[in-house]
CSV table of C-alpha atoms in Angstrom, one decimal:
chain,number,residue,atom,x,y,z
A,230,MET,CA,2.8,22.0,-15.8
A,231,THR,CA,4.3,18.8,-17.4
A,232,ILE,CA,4.6,15.5,-15.9
A,233,GLN,CA,7.5,15.0,-14.3
A,234,GLU,CA,6.8,19.2,-12.9
A,235,PHE,CA,4.5,17.3,-11.4
A,236,ARG,CA,5.8,14.7,-9.9
A,237,GLU,CA,7.8,16.2,-8.0
A,238,TYR,CA,6.3,19.2,-6.8
A,239,MET,CA,3.7,15.6,-5.4
A,240,LYS,CA,7.0,14.7,-3.7
A,241,LYS,CA,8.0,17.7,-1.8
A,242,GLY,CA,4.5,16.9,0.2
A,243,GLU,CA,3.5,20.8,0.7
A,244,PRO,CA,-0.6,21.6,0.0
A,245,VAL,CA,-2.6,22.0,-3.3
A,246,ASP,CA,-4.8,25.2,-2.7
A,247,GLY,CA,-7.9,25.2,-5.3
A,248,ASN,CA,-7.2,26.8,-8.9
A,249,SER,CA,-3.8,26.8,-8.0
A,250,PRO,CA,-1.2,25.1,-10.8
A,251,VAL,CA,-1.1,21.3,-9.5
A,252,HIS,CA,-5.1,22.2,-8.5
A,253,LEU,CA,-5.3,22.8,-12.2
A,254,MET,CA,-3.2,19.8,-13.4
A,255,PHE,CA,-5.1,17.4,-11.5
A,256,HIS,CA,-8.5,18.1,-13.4
A,257,GLN,CA,-6.4,17.5,-16.7
A,258,LEU,CA,-4.9,14.2,-15.4
A,259,ALA,CA,-8.1,13.2,-14.3
A,260,GLN,CA,-9.5,14.1,-17.6
A,261,GLU,CA,-7.1,11.5,-18.7
A,262,ALA,CA,-8.1,9.0,-16.1
A,263,LEU,CA,-11.0,8.5,-17.0
A,264,LYS,CA,-11.4,8.3,-20.9
A,265,ILE,CA,-8.5,5.9,-20.2
A,266,THR,CA,-10.0,4.1,-18.2
A,267,ALA,CA,-13.1,3.4,-19.6
A,268,GLU,CA,-11.6,2.3,-22.5
A,269,ILE,CA,-10.3,0.1,-19.9
A,270,ASN,CA,-13.5,-0.6,-18.1
A,271,GLY,CA,-15.7,-1.1,-21.5
A,272,LYS,CA,-14.1,-3.8,-22.3
A,273,TYR,CA,-12.4,-6.9,-22.6
A,274,HIS,CA,-9.2,-6.3,-23.5
A,275,THR,CA,-6.4,-9.2,-23.8
A,276,PRO,CA,-3.7,-9.2,-21.5
A,277,GLU,CA,-0.7,-6.9,-24.1
A,278,GLU,CA,-3.5,-4.6,-24.4
A,279,LEU,CA,-4.1,-4.7,-21.8
A,280,HIS,CA,-0.8,-3.5,-20.5
A,281,GLU,CA,-0.4,-0.7,-22.8
A,282,LEU,CA,-3.3,0.6,-22.0
A,283,LEU,CA,-2.2,1.0,-18.2
A,284,GLU,CA,1.3,2.6,-19.5
A,285,GLN,CA,-0.2,4.7,-21.8
A,286,LEU,CA,-2.1,4.8,-18.2
A,287,LEU,CA,0.4,5.8,-15.5
A,288,GLY,CA,2.6,7.7,-18.2
A,289,ARG,CA,5.2,5.4,-17.8
A,290,GLU,CA,6.9,1.4,-18.5
A,291,VAL,CA,5.0,-0.9,-16.3
A,292,PRO,CA,6.9,-4.9,-16.3
A,293,LYS,CA,6.0,-7.0,-18.5
A,294,SER,CA,5.1,-8.9,-14.8
A,295,VAL,CA,1.5,-6.9,-13.6
A,296,GLY,CA,-1.4,-8.1,-14.3
A,297,LEU,CA,-4.9,-6.1,-13.3
A,298,PHE,CA,-8.2,-8.0,-13.1
A,299,PRO,CA,-10.6,-5.3,-13.9
A,300,PRO,CA,-12.6,-2.8,-13.8
A,301,PHE,CA,-10.1,-0.5,-12.3
A,302,HIS,CA,-11.2,2.8,-11.8
A,303,THR,CA,-7.7,6.2,-10.7
A,304,ASP,CA,-8.6,10.2,-10.7
A,305,CYS,CA,-4.8,10.4,-11.4
A,306,GLY,CA,-2.7,7.3,-12.5
A,307,LYS,CA,0.7,9.2,-13.6
A,308,ASN,CA,1.5,8.9,-9.4
A,309,ILE,CA,1.7,5.3,-10.2
A,310,ILE,CA,4.6,3.1,-9.5
A,311,LEU,CA,4.7,-0.9,-9.4
A,312,GLY,CA,6.3,-3.7,-9.7
A,313,GLU,CA,7.5,-6.6,-10.9
A,314,ARG,CA,4.7,-9.1,-10.9
A,315,VAL,CA,2.0,-6.8,-8.4
A,316,PHE,CA,-1.9,-8.1,-9.5
A,317,ILE,CA,-4.5,-5.9,-8.4
A,318,ASN,CA,-7.6,-7.3,-9.1
A,319,MET,CA,-11.4,-5.8,-9.8
A,320,GLY,CA,-12.7,-3.0,-8.6
A,321,CYS,CA,-10.0,-1.7,-7.5
A,322,LYS,CA,-9.9,2.7,-6.9
A,323,PHE,CA,-5.9,4.2,-6.5
A,324,GLN,CA,-6.1,8.4,-5.7
A,325,ASP,CA,-2.5,8.6,-6.8
A,326,GLN,CA,-2.0,12.2,-6.8
A,327,GLY,CA,0.4,11.9,-3.5
A,328,GLY,CA,2.2,9.0,-4.5
A,329,ILE,CA,1.5,5.2,-4.4
A,330,THR,CA,4.5,2.7,-4.7
A,331,ILE,CA,3.5,-1.3,-4.9
A,332,ASP,CA,6.5,-3.4,-4.5
A,333,GLU,CA,7.4,-6.7,-6.0
A,334,GLY,CA,4.8,-9.5,-5.3
A,335,ALA,CA,2.2,-7.5,-3.6
A,336,LEU,CA,-1.6,-9.5,-4.1
A,337,ILE,CA,-4.2,-6.2,-3.8
A,338,GLY,CA,-7.5,-7.7,-3.0
A,339,HIS,CA,-11.0,-7.0,-4.4
A,340,ASN,CA,-12.1,-3.3,-4.3
A,341,VAL,CA,-9.7,-2.1,-2.8
A,342,VAL,CA,-8.5,1.8,-1.6
A,343,LEU,CA,-6.1,3.7,-1.7
A,344,ALA,CA,-5.8,6.9,-1.4
A,345,THR,CA,-2.9,9.8,-0.8
A,346,LEU,CA,-5.4,13.3,-0.9
A,347,ASN,CA,-7.2,14.7,2.1
A,348,HIS,CA,-9.3,18.2,1.9
A,349,TYR,CA,-8.0,21.3,4.9
A,350,LEU,CA,-10.0,20.9,7.7
A,351,ASP,CA,-10.3,24.7,7.3
A,352,PRO,CA,-13.8,25.0,5.7
A,353,SER,CA,-13.2,28.1,3.5
A,354,LYS,CA,-10.5,26.7,2.3
A,355,ARG,CA,-12.1,23.5,1.7
A,356,GLY,CA,-10.8,23.2,-2.3
A,357,GLY,CA,-7.5,22.8,-0.9
A,358,MET,CA,-5.1,19.3,-0.4
A,359,THR,CA,-2.4,17.9,1.3
A,360,HIS,CA,-1.2,15.0,0.2
A,361,ALA,CA,1.2,11.7,1.8
A,362,PRO,CA,2.4,9.0,-1.0
A,363,ILE,CA,0.3,5.7,0.4
A,364,HIS,CA,3.6,2.9,0.1
A,365,ILE,CA,3.4,-1.2,0.1
A,366,GLY,CA,6.1,-3.4,0.5
A,367,LYS,CA,7.5,-6.6,-1.6
A,368,ASN,CA,4.6,-9.4,-1.2
A,369,VAL,CA,2.4,-7.4,0.9
A,370,TRP,CA,-1.8,-9.4,0.9
A,371,ILE,CA,-4.3,-6.8,0.7
A,372,GLY,CA,-7.9,-8.4,1.6
A,373,ALA,CA,-10.4,-7.3,-0.5
A,374,ASN,CA,-12.5,-3.5,0.7
A,375,ALA,CA,-9.4,-3.2,2.5
A,376,THR,CA,-9.3,0.9,3.0
A,377,VAL,CA,-5.4,1.9,2.6
A,378,LEU,CA,-5.1,6.1,3.8
A,379,ALA,CA,-3.1,8.5,3.2
A,380,GLY,CA,1.6,8.7,4.7
A,381,VAL,CA,1.0,4.5,4.9
A,382,THR,CA,4.2,2.5,4.7
A,383,ILE,CA,2.9,-1.8,4.8
A,384,GLY,CA,6.2,-3.7,5.6
A,385,ASP,CA,7.3,-6.4,3.3
A,386,GLY,CA,5.3,-9.7,4.2
A,387,ALA,CA,2.1,-7.6,5.8
A,388,VAL,CA,-0.6,-8.9,5.0
A,389,VAL,CA,-3.9,-6.4,5.0
A,390,ALA,CA,-7.4,-8.4,6.9
A,391,ALA,CA,-10.8,-8.3,4.3
A,392,GLY,CA,-12.2,-5.1,5.1
A,393,ALA,CA,-9.3,-3.3,7.3
A,394,VAL,CA,-9.3,0.5,7.8
A,395,VAL,CA,-5.2,1.9,7.5
A,396,THR,CA,-4.3,4.6,8.6
A,397,LYS,CA,-1.1,3.9,10.5
A,398,ASP,CA,1.8,2.4,9.2
A,399,VAL,CA,2.1,-1.4,9.3
A,400,ALA,CA,4.9,-3.4,10.1
A,401,PRO,CA,6.9,-6.5,8.5
A,402,ASN,CA,5.9,-10.2,8.4
A,403,THR,CA,2.5,-8.2,9.9
A,404,ILE,CA,-0.6,-9.2,10.0
A,405,VAL,CA,-3.8,-6.9,10.8
A,406,GLY,CA,-7.4,-6.1,10.5
A,407,GLY,CA,-10.2,-4.1,11.6
A,408,ILE,CA,-11.4,-0.3,11.8
A,409,PRO,CA,-8.5,0.9,12.8
A,410,ALA,CA,-6.6,-1.4,12.3
A,411,LYS,CA,-5.0,-3.0,14.6
A,412,VAL,CA,-2.0,-5.8,15.2
A,413,ILE,CA,-3.8,-9.6,14.8
A,414,LYS,CA,-1.1,-11.3,14.0
A,415,LYS,CA,2.8,-11.6,13.8
A,416,ILE,CA,3.9,-13.7,10.7
A,417,ASP,CA,7.1,-16.1,11.8
A,418,PHE,CA,9.2,-17.2,8.8
A,419,LYS,CA,11.8,-18.3,10.5
A,420,GLN,CA,9.4,-20.5,12.9
A,421,GLY,CA,7.8,-21.8,10.4
A,422,HIS,CA,4.9,-20.2,12.3
A,423,ILE,CA,2.3,-17.9,13.1
A,424,VAL,CA,2.1,-16.0,16.3
A,425,LYS,CA,-0.1,-14.7,18.0
A,426,ILE,CA,-0.5,-10.8,20.0
């Protein structure tokens, strides 16, 4: 299975059974990701060197304006798309097999977890997985230690408070927080202030 075939399969949203060709591809991609992230996290790299390693990890072109402060962890890497001026802070963990898209200007805080996979609930098939993509919109700010779960879209301009667990879509220009995350405030740019809910 090629990287493109893997991406196309995952785009369909079909489940991944244990020991299937796609599941075996997970293991192959994980070994490559472990090798590259060990290099990223193991010593200092100039921004230019880090950019080159990030492109190897993602298997695609990455905008030069993307910023990353290691350590960074992923068990795949090949299903991440980053827009211009995205910044990923230290300690983030991306489980991207199901697809992670981060649009331009988004800021990802320390230790953020983006998780696109779930295991089957049936114990006899627990090794199999379902998945859904995560989409983070333009100029989103995700605070430290937040977790975003499979299938969530975070709208443009939204803010996820530190420590939140996001289980549902977040509307644009909205601040959410808590476990599970709930709307705290709306951001009204036309009026130049924040509106409490």
